[in-house]
Amino acid sequence: MPELPEVETIKNELAPWVVGQSFTRVTILDDKLVCGGSAQKVRRGLVEQKIESLERRGKYLIFHLSNGGSLLIHLRMTGSLLLDPKEVDRYARAVFHLSNGHRFVFNDRRRLGVMWLVDDAETVVCKLGPEPLDRSFTTDVLLQRLSRHHIPIKAVLLDQHIVAGVGNMYADEALFAARVHPLSKADELSTKEVRTLHNCIRRILRAAIDSKGASVDTYVRPGGERGTAHFNFKVAHRGGEPCPICVCPIERCVVQNRGTYFCPRCQPLVPVL
DNA sequence: CTTGGGACCTGGCTGC
DNA sequence: TGCAGCCAGGTCCCAA
């Protein structure tokens, strides 16, 4: 499941092959891939456009084009971008041919991924919350945003309008590292807890980028390699295993329809004073 | 405004 | 061995 570290890795590893190149041919194999416009319009709009830069915003990948427009891609659950794959398999939804002779393929087993071709990228990403790794994302920013929500902190971390880029896996990891129970109400966390959580979110996302993302399911990097961040997971997807701190079995519960893993002893609902 | 619940999508797993 | 039914979760949409 591509979250911020996975999308950042894809951006970093794809950029050297695509930035400065133009699209020579684009094949869209699945009309439902395109959001707000026809596949044909996107195909025609992309050909001969040069990719000026590649950017990540939240879980979105943004190709900035020479005409000022942007191609945005969201991989959702099972999407991946593969550089020069040996074969274009049945899960390919679009193929992008570049002026340097390379191509990349939008693969997506569950077909939940989407892409947009727009004049201004902001029209797609304008509602997103702050970038957690930005300098401007301070403890105070997080504190202020949490204070407006009387719902479980886990649900708040998953809301892209509040903080952009954190998904199910890294929310669980950040809450464990901060020793905060996922069902704690966001507006009831102490200033100290929010400060710790703020640090943990940033530390865990950075570490995951260093590990090239987490391949718990279908995520692969453009070259087909897997990331290794999941080997460092303490609780995410580790239900029943002993907590690495206290050996108490990791529990699983459901928050906002998301499988949520936590240590009941290290993350008490009522803080131990 | 905030909050909760359903829809989307399909491979893989469980249980009969 | 076959198959129905459920689960995974990022995001949007709608209702209260």
mmCIF file of C-alpha atoms (C1' of nucleotides) in Angstrom:
data_model
loop_
_atom_site.group_PDB
_atom_site.id
_atom_site.type_symbol
_atom_site.label_atom_id
_atom_site.label_comp_id
_atom_site.label_asym_id
_atom_site.label_seq_id
_atom_site.Cartn_x
_atom_site.Cartn_y
_atom_site.Cartn_z
ATOM 1 C CA MET A 1 0.000 0.000 0.000
ATOM 2 C CA PRO A 2 1.819 3.060 -1.168
ATOM 3 C CA GLU A 3 1.923 5.703 1.535
ATOM 4 C CA LEU A 4 4.221 8.724 1.732
ATOM 5 C CA PRO A 5 7.546 6.804 1.944
ATOM 6 C CA GLU A 6 6.593 4.481 -0.913
ATOM 7 C CA VAL A 7 5.481 7.333 -3.202
ATOM 8 C CA GLU A 8 8.611 9.307 -2.283
ATOM 9 C CA THR A 9 10.754 6.295 -3.218
ATOM 10 C CA ILE A 10 8.968 5.877 -6.547
ATOM 11 C CA LYS A 11 9.497 9.576 -7.249
ATOM 12 C CA ASN A 12 13.196 9.414 -6.388
ATOM 13 C CA GLU A 13 13.856 6.300 -8.445
ATOM 14 C CA LEU A 14 11.756 7.272 -11.464
ATOM 15 C CA ALA A 15 12.942 10.882 -11.736
ATOM 16 C CA PRO A 16 16.392 10.212 -13.288
ATOM 17 C CA TRP A 17 14.719 8.326 -16.147
ATOM 18 C CA VAL A 18 11.829 10.658 -16.892
ATOM 19 C CA VAL A 19 12.690 14.250 -15.985
ATOM 20 C CA GLY A 20 13.757 16.155 -19.104
ATOM 21 C CA GLN A 21 12.143 13.566 -21.390
ATOM 22 C CA SER A 22 9.016 13.982 -23.508
ATOM 23 C CA PHE A 23 6.117 11.584 -23.916
ATOM 24 C CA THR A 24 6.242 10.078 -27.410
ATOM 25 C CA ARG A 25 3.282 7.722 -27.059
ATOM 26 C CA VAL A 26 0.779 6.963 -24.317
ATOM 27 C CA THR A 27 -1.467 3.897 -24.301
ATOM 28 C CA ILE A 28 -4.352 3.836 -21.845
ATOM 29 C CA LEU A 29 -5.685 0.307 -21.459
ATOM 30 C CA ASP A 30 -8.391 1.078 -18.918
ATOM 31 C CA ASP A 31 -10.698 4.047 -19.428
ATOM 32 C CA LYS A 32 -11.609 4.130 -15.733
ATOM 33 C CA LEU A 33 -8.044 5.087 -14.897
ATOM 34 C CA VAL A 34 -8.622 8.684 -15.974
ATOM 35 C CA CYS A 35 -10.464 11.010 -13.621
ATOM 36 C CA GLY A 36 -12.446 13.945 -15.014
ATOM 37 C CA GLY A 37 -11.742 13.593 -18.723
ATOM 38 C CA SER A 38 -11.536 11.017 -21.496
ATOM 39 C CA ALA A 39 -8.595 8.689 -21.975
ATOM 40 C CA GLN A 40 -8.179 10.008 -25.497
ATOM 41 C CA LYS A 41 -7.928 13.583 -24.273
ATOM 42 C CA VAL A 42 -5.221 12.587 -21.786
ATOM 43 C CA ARG A 43 -3.304 10.650 -24.428
ATOM 44 C CA ARG A 44 -3.353 13.574 -26.849
ATOM 45 C CA GLY A 45 -2.645 16.076 -24.112
ATOM 46 C CA LEU A 46 0.494 14.234 -23.011
ATOM 47 C CA VAL A 47 2.207 13.434 -26.316
ATOM 48 C CA GLU A 48 5.126 15.790 -27.047
ATOM 49 C CA GLN A 49 4.921 17.312 -23.580
ATOM 50 C CA LYS A 50 8.234 17.409 -21.739
ATOM 51 C CA ILE A 51 8.396 16.406 -18.084
ATOM 52 C CA GLU A 52 9.973 19.413 -16.371
ATOM 53 C CA SER A 53 9.984 17.927 -12.879
ATOM 54 C CA LEU A 54 8.547 15.195 -10.715
ATOM 55 C CA GLU A 55 7.072 16.018 -7.317
ATOM 56 C CA ARG A 56 5.309 14.206 -4.490
ATOM 57 C CA ARG A 57 2.452 15.753 -2.513
ATOM 58 C CA GLY A 58 0.932 13.503 0.123
ATOM 59 C CA LYS A 59 0.434 10.196 -1.688
ATOM 60 C CA TYR A 60 0.126 11.898 -5.082
ATOM 61 C CA LEU A 61 2.826 11.862 -7.751
ATOM 62 C CA ILE A 62 2.884 15.011 -9.886
ATOM 63 C CA PHE A 63 4.533 15.245 -13.317
ATOM 64 C CA HIS A 64 4.969 18.939 -14.156
ATOM 65 C CA LEU A 65 4.718 19.428 -17.931
ATOM 66 C CA SER A 66 6.301 21.962 -20.277
ATOM 67 C CA ASN A 67 2.939 23.557 -21.126
ATOM 68 C CA GLY A 68 2.363 24.364 -17.445
ATOM 69 C CA GLY A 69 -0.095 21.523 -16.951
ATOM 70 C CA SER A 70 0.356 18.479 -14.717
ATOM 71 C CA LEU A 71 -0.189 14.750 -14.814
ATOM 72 C CA LEU A 72 -1.146 13.475 -11.357
ATOM 73 C CA ILE A 73 -1.109 9.836 -10.344
ATOM 74 C CA HIS A 74 -2.539 8.266 -7.198
ATOM 75 C CA LEU A 75 -1.642 4.584 -6.762
ATOM 76 C CA ARG A 76 -4.247 3.919 -4.038
ATOM 77 C CA MET A 77 -3.941 0.319 -2.816
ATOM 78 C CA THR A 78 -2.139 -1.793 -5.363
ATOM 79 C CA GLY A 79 -0.832 0.597 -8.014
ATOM 80 C CA SER A 80 2.796 0.631 -9.093
ATOM 81 C CA LEU A 81 4.884 2.329 -11.768
ATOM 82 C CA LEU A 82 7.286 -0.080 -13.445
ATOM 83 C CA LEU A 83 10.249 1.109 -15.479
ATOM 84 C CA ASP A 84 10.911 -0.975 -18.615
ATOM 85 C CA PRO A 85 9.235 -4.169 -17.351
ATOM 86 C CA LYS A 86 10.039 -7.343 -19.300
ATOM 87 C CA GLU A 87 6.377 -7.754 -20.135
ATOM 88 C CA VAL A 88 3.206 -5.697 -20.010
ATOM 89 C CA ASP A 89 0.977 -8.061 -18.027
ATOM 90 C CA ARG A 90 -2.775 -8.221 -17.544
ATOM 91 C CA TYR A 91 -2.659 -5.693 -14.713
ATOM 92 C CA ALA A 92 -1.193 -2.929 -16.872
ATOM 93 C CA ARG A 93 -3.593 0.017 -17.120
ATOM 94 C CA ALA A 94 -1.426 2.512 -19.045
ATOM 95 C CA VAL A 95 1.935 2.562 -20.813
ATOM 96 C CA PHE A 96 3.983 5.779 -21.143
ATOM 97 C CA HIS A 97 6.682 5.870 -23.848
ATOM 98 C CA LEU A 98 9.467 8.433 -23.489
ATOM 99 C CA SER A 99 11.804 10.223 -25.900
ATOM 100 C CA ASN A 100 14.866 8.448 -24.457
ATOM 101 C CA GLY A 101 13.436 5.078 -25.531
ATOM 102 C CA HIS A 102 12.410 4.040 -22.030
ATOM 103 C CA ARG A 103 8.848 3.474 -20.932
ATOM 104 C CA PHE A 104 7.000 3.110 -17.678
ATOM 105 C CA VAL A 105 3.841 1.131 -16.991
ATOM 106 C CA PHE A 106 1.023 1.911 -14.548
ATOM 107 C CA ASN A 107 0.230 -1.527 -13.075
ATOM 108 C CA ASP A 108 -2.690 -1.934 -10.693
ATOM 109 C CA ARG A 109 -4.164 -5.259 -9.615
ATOM 110 C CA ARG A 110 -7.258 -3.858 -7.975
ATOM 111 C CA ARG A 111 -7.847 -0.959 -10.365
ATOM 112 C CA LEU A 112 -8.426 1.581 -7.613
ATOM 113 C CA GLY A 113 -5.651 3.889 -8.797
ATOM 114 C CA VAL A 114 -6.477 7.096 -10.661
ATOM 115 C CA MET A 115 -4.805 9.779 -12.729
ATOM 116 C CA TRP A 116 -5.622 13.324 -13.805
ATOM 117 C CA LEU A 117 -4.352 15.622 -16.537
ATOM 118 C CA VAL A 118 -5.041 19.180 -15.422
ATOM 119 C CA ASP A 119 -3.935 22.750 -16.114
ATOM 120 C CA ASP A 120 -3.156 23.313 -12.451
ATOM 121 C CA ALA A 121 -2.136 20.525 -10.040
ATOM 122 C CA GLU A 122 -3.554 22.501 -7.128
ATOM 123 C CA THR A 123 -7.097 21.770 -8.298
ATOM 124 C CA VAL A 124 -6.477 18.132 -7.294
ATOM 125 C CA VAL A 125 -4.309 18.466 -4.188
ATOM 126 C CA CYS A 126 -5.544 21.762 -2.723
ATOM 127 C CA LYS A 127 -7.544 20.097 0.068
ATOM 128 C CA LEU A 128 -4.595 18.106 1.445
ATOM 129 C CA GLY A 129 -3.231 18.862 4.885
ATOM 130 C CA PRO A 130 0.404 19.827 5.533
ATOM 131 C CA GLU A 131 3.385 17.718 4.467
ATOM 132 C CA PRO A 132 4.594 15.986 7.644
ATOM 133 C CA LEU A 133 8.262 16.266 6.640
ATOM 134 C CA ASP A 134 8.069 19.978 5.836
ATOM 135 C CA ARG A 135 9.764 22.508 8.090
ATOM 136 C CA SER A 136 6.417 24.251 8.446
ATOM 137 C CA PHE A 137 4.835 21.139 10.012
ATOM 138 C CA THR A 138 5.537 22.015 13.633
ATOM 139 C CA THR A 139 4.220 20.550 16.869
ATOM 140 C CA ASP A 140 1.943 23.581 17.158
ATOM 141 C CA VAL A 141 0.446 22.925 13.705
ATOM 142 C CA LEU A 142 -0.323 19.331 14.697
ATOM 143 C CA LEU A 143 -1.647 20.374 18.105
ATOM 144 C CA GLN A 144 -3.972 22.912 16.557
ATOM 145 C CA ARG A 145 -5.290 20.442 13.988
ATOM 146 C CA LEU A 146 -5.838 17.655 16.528
ATOM 147 C CA SER A 147 -7.713 19.987 18.849
ATOM 148 C CA ARG A 148 -10.570 20.296 16.361
ATOM 149 C CA HIS A 149 -11.400 16.582 16.354
ATOM 150 C CA HIS A 150 -13.064 14.517 19.044
ATOM 151 C CA ILE A 151 -12.457 11.186 17.293
ATOM 152 C CA PRO A 152 -9.790 8.458 17.671
ATOM 153 C CA ILE A 153 -6.275 9.739 16.950
ATOM 154 C CA LYS A 154 -5.798 6.870 14.499
ATOM 155 C CA ALA A 155 -8.733 8.118 12.395
ATOM 156 C CA VAL A 156 -7.306 11.639 12.436
ATOM 157 C CA LEU A 157 -3.872 10.479 11.248
ATOM 158 C CA LEU A 158 -5.531 8.679 8.328
ATOM 159 C CA ASP A 159 -7.435 11.808 7.263
ATOM 160 C CA GLN A 160 -5.441 13.354 4.411
ATOM 161 C CA HIS A 161 -7.063 16.754 4.997
ATOM 162 C CA ILE A 162 -5.453 16.914 8.437
ATOM 163 C CA VAL A 163 -1.977 15.522 7.654
ATOM 164 C CA ALA A 164 -1.018 14.381 4.146
ATOM 165 C CA GLY A 165 0.700 11.104 3.365
ATOM 166 C CA VAL A 166 0.247 8.999 6.506
ATOM 167 C CA GLY A 167 -1.611 5.730 5.875
ATOM 168 C CA ASN A 168 -2.620 2.708 7.892
ATOM 169 C CA MET A 169 0.824 1.145 8.424
ATOM 170 C CA TYR A 170 2.723 4.260 9.432
ATOM 171 C CA ALA A 171 -0.124 5.550 11.615
ATOM 172 C CA ASP A 172 0.140 2.350 13.697
ATOM 173 C CA GLU A 173 3.932 2.585 13.853
ATOM 174 C CA ALA A 174 3.907 6.264 14.865
ATOM 175 C CA LEU A 175 1.293 5.674 17.594
ATOM 176 C CA PHE A 176 3.287 2.756 18.991
ATOM 177 C CA ALA A 177 6.513 4.763 18.992
ATOM 178 C CA ALA A 178 4.706 7.606 20.777
ATOM 179 C CA ARG A 179 3.018 5.152 23.194
ATOM 180 C CA VAL A 180 -0.383 6.552 22.324
ATOM 181 C CA HIS A 181 -3.419 4.251 22.132
ATOM 182 C CA PRO A 182 -5.070 4.405 18.675
ATOM 183 C CA LEU A 183 -8.491 5.030 20.241
ATOM 184 C CA SER A 184 -7.342 8.039 22.278
ATOM 185 C CA LYS A 185 -9.434 11.053 21.341
ATOM 186 C CA ALA A 186 -7.342 13.457 19.267
ATOM 187 C CA ASP A 187 -8.422 16.535 21.208
ATOM 188 C CA GLU A 188 -7.644 14.892 24.555
ATOM 189 C CA LEU A 189 -3.935 14.244 23.994
ATOM 190 C CA SER A 190 -1.618 16.228 26.242
ATOM 191 C CA THR A 191 0.773 18.742 24.718
ATOM 192 C CA LYS A 192 3.591 16.410 25.658
ATOM 193 C CA GLU A 193 1.950 13.479 23.883
ATOM 194 C CA VAL A 194 1.391 15.565 20.747
ATOM 195 C CA ARG A 195 5.020 16.697 20.795
ATOM 196 C CA THR A 196 6.178 13.081 21.037
ATOM 197 C CA LEU A 197 3.755 11.956 18.337
ATOM 198 C CA HIS A 198 4.916 14.753 16.044
ATOM 199 C CA ASN A 199 8.531 13.612 16.443
ATOM 200 C CA CYS A 200 7.606 9.957 15.927
ATOM 201 C CA ILE A 201 5.626 10.582 12.742
ATOM 202 C CA ARG A 202 8.566 12.400 11.185
ATOM 203 C CA ARG A 203 11.186 9.938 12.405
ATOM 204 C CA ILE A 204 9.256 6.902 11.174
ATOM 205 C CA LEU A 205 8.482 8.374 7.759
ATOM 206 C CA ARG A 206 12.130 9.378 7.255
ATOM 207 C CA ALA A 207 13.383 5.947 8.291
ATOM 208 C CA ALA A 208 10.909 4.280 5.913
ATOM 209 C CA ILE A 209 12.126 6.454 3.033
ATOM 210 C CA ASP A 210 15.685 5.414 3.867
ATOM 211 C CA SER A 211 14.489 1.785 3.604
ATOM 212 C CA LYS A 212 12.806 2.500 0.231
ATOM 213 C CA GLY A 213 9.316 1.847 1.555
ATOM 214 C CA ALA A 214 7.519 -1.184 2.967
ATOM 215 C CA SER A 215 6.569 -4.184 0.818
ATOM 216 C CA VAL A 216 3.980 -5.873 3.019
ATOM 217 C CA ASP A 217 1.732 -6.528 0.040
ATOM 218 C CA THR A 218 2.126 -5.646 -3.630
ATOM 219 C CA TYR A 219 4.340 -2.561 -3.400
ATOM 220 C CA VAL A 220 7.405 -2.685 -5.615
ATOM 221 C CA ARG A 221 9.820 0.036 -6.696
ATOM 222 C CA PRO A 222 10.057 1.083 -10.368
ATOM 223 C CA GLY A 223 12.877 -1.403 -10.978
ATOM 224 C CA GLY A 224 10.780 -4.218 -9.475
ATOM 225 C CA GLU A 225 12.739 -4.396 -6.183
ATOM 226 C CA ARG A 226 10.942 -4.491 -2.869
ATOM 227 C CA GLY A 227 11.395 -2.023 -0.032
ATOM 228 C CA THR A 228 12.611 -3.173 3.383
ATOM 229 C CA ALA A 229 10.831 -0.781 5.777
ATOM 230 C CA HIS A 230 8.387 -3.507 6.902
ATOM 231 C CA PHE A 231 11.269 -5.449 8.476
ATOM 232 C CA ASN A 232 11.492 -2.591 10.984
ATOM 233 C CA PHE A 233 7.781 -2.580 11.830
ATOM 234 C CA LYS A 234 7.163 -3.010 15.542
ATOM 235 C CA VAL A 235 3.382 -3.551 15.498
ATOM 236 C CA ALA A 236 1.914 -3.013 12.025
ATOM 237 C CA HIS A 237 0.659 -6.320 10.603
ATOM 238 C CA ARG A 238 2.134 -8.151 13.605
ATOM 239 C CA GLY A 239 -1.019 -9.195 15.477
ATOM 240 C CA GLY A 240 -0.294 -11.903 18.086
ATOM 241 C CA GLU A 241 3.457 -11.438 17.946
ATOM 242 C CA PRO A 242 5.246 -10.270 21.115
ATOM 243 C CA CYS A 243 5.734 -6.547 21.545
ATOM 244 C CA PRO A 244 9.460 -5.813 21.032
ATOM 245 C CA ILE A 245 9.449 -3.688 24.201
ATOM 246 C CA CYS A 246 7.363 -5.647 26.727
ATOM 247 C CA VAL A 247 6.731 -9.042 25.041
ATOM 248 C CA CYS A 248 2.972 -8.605 25.577
ATOM 249 C CA PRO A 249 1.105 -9.924 22.466
ATOM 250 C CA ILE A 250 0.290 -7.245 19.869
ATOM 251 C CA GLU A 251 -3.467 -6.765 19.610
ATOM 252 C CA ARG A 252 -5.586 -5.973 16.593
ATOM 253 C CA CYS A 253 -8.710 -3.863 16.636
ATOM 254 C CA VAL A 254 -10.720 -2.019 13.999
ATOM 255 C CA VAL A 255 -10.711 1.780 13.860
ATOM 256 C CA GLN A 256 -12.678 3.421 11.078
ATOM 257 C CA ASN A 257 -12.846 0.093 9.261
ATOM 258 C CA ARG A 258 -9.053 -0.201 9.290
ATOM 259 C CA GLY A 259 -7.146 -3.051 10.857
ATOM 260 C CA THR A 260 -5.196 -1.423 13.690
ATOM 261 C CA TYR A 261 -2.286 -2.988 15.568
ATOM 262 C CA PHE A 262 -1.050 -1.837 18.962
ATOM 263 C CA CYS A 263 0.521 -3.026 22.201
ATOM 264 C CA PRO A 264 -2.070 -2.895 25.004
ATOM 265 C CA ARG A 265 0.633 -2.478 27.637
ATOM 266 C CA CYS A 266 2.899 0.088 25.939
ATOM 267 C CA GLN A 267 -0.073 2.070 24.613
ATOM 268 C CA PRO A 268 -2.576 2.207 27.495
ATOM 269 C CA LEU A 269 -5.842 4.023 26.839
ATOM 270 C CA VAL A 270 -5.547 5.698 30.209
ATOM 271 C CA PRO A 271 -1.950 6.911 30.552
ATOM 272 C CA VAL A 272 0.014 5.439 33.430
ATOM 273 C CA LEU A 273 1.226 8.354 35.532
ATOM 274 C "C1'" DC B 1 -18.753 22.559 10.393
ATOM 275 C "C1'" DT B 2 -17.803 17.404 12.103
ATOM 276 C "C1'" DT B 3 -18.633 12.515 12.016
ATOM 277 C "C1'" DG B 4 -19.874 7.832 10.430
ATOM 278 C "C1'" DG B 5 -20.910 4.520 7.023
ATOM 279 C "C1'" DG B 6 -21.060 2.596 2.379
ATOM 280 C "C1'" DA B 7 -19.088 2.090 -2.366
ATOM 281 C "C1'" DC B 8 -15.398 1.167 -5.301
ATOM 282 C "C1'" DC B 9 -12.116 -2.862 -6.783
ATOM 283 C "C1'" DT B 10 -10.154 -7.916 -7.117
ATOM 284 C "C1'" DG B 11 -6.698 -11.535 -5.464
ATOM 285 C "C1'" DG B 12 -6.167 -14.459 -1.776
ATOM 286 C "C1'" DC B 13 -7.683 -16.734 2.085
ATOM 287 C "C1'" DT B 14 -11.112 -19.406 5.080
ATOM 288 C "C1'" DG B 15 -14.476 -22.748 5.864
ATOM 289 C "C1'" DC B 16 -17.837 -25.973 4.416
ATOM 290 C "C1'" DT C 1 -11.660 -30.113 -5.275
ATOM 291 C "C1'" DG C 2 -14.885 -26.335 -5.702
ATOM 292 C "C1'" DC C 3 -16.918 -22.394 -4.452
ATOM 293 C "C1'" DA C 4 -19.293 -18.773 -1.648
ATOM 294 C "C1'" DG C 5 -18.146 -15.217 1.220
ATOM 295 C "C1'" DC C 6 -15.157 -12.231 3.427
ATOM 296 C "C1'" DC C 7 -11.080 -9.303 3.930
ATOM 297 C "C1'" DA C 8 -7.409 -5.941 2.645
ATOM 298 C "C1'" DG C 9 -7.495 -0.123 2.774
ATOM 299 C "C1'" DG C 10 -7.182 4.979 0.213
ATOM 300 C "C1'" DT C 11 -10.499 8.052 -1.054
ATOM 301 C "C1'" DC C 12 -14.892 9.960 -2.315
ATOM 302 C "C1'" DC C 13 -19.695 10.707 -1.502
ATOM 303 C "C1'" DC C 14 -23.722 11.158 1.141
ATOM 304 C "C1'" DA C 15 -26.570 11.527 5.287
ATOM 305 C "C1'" DA C 16 -27.202 13.073 10.014
#
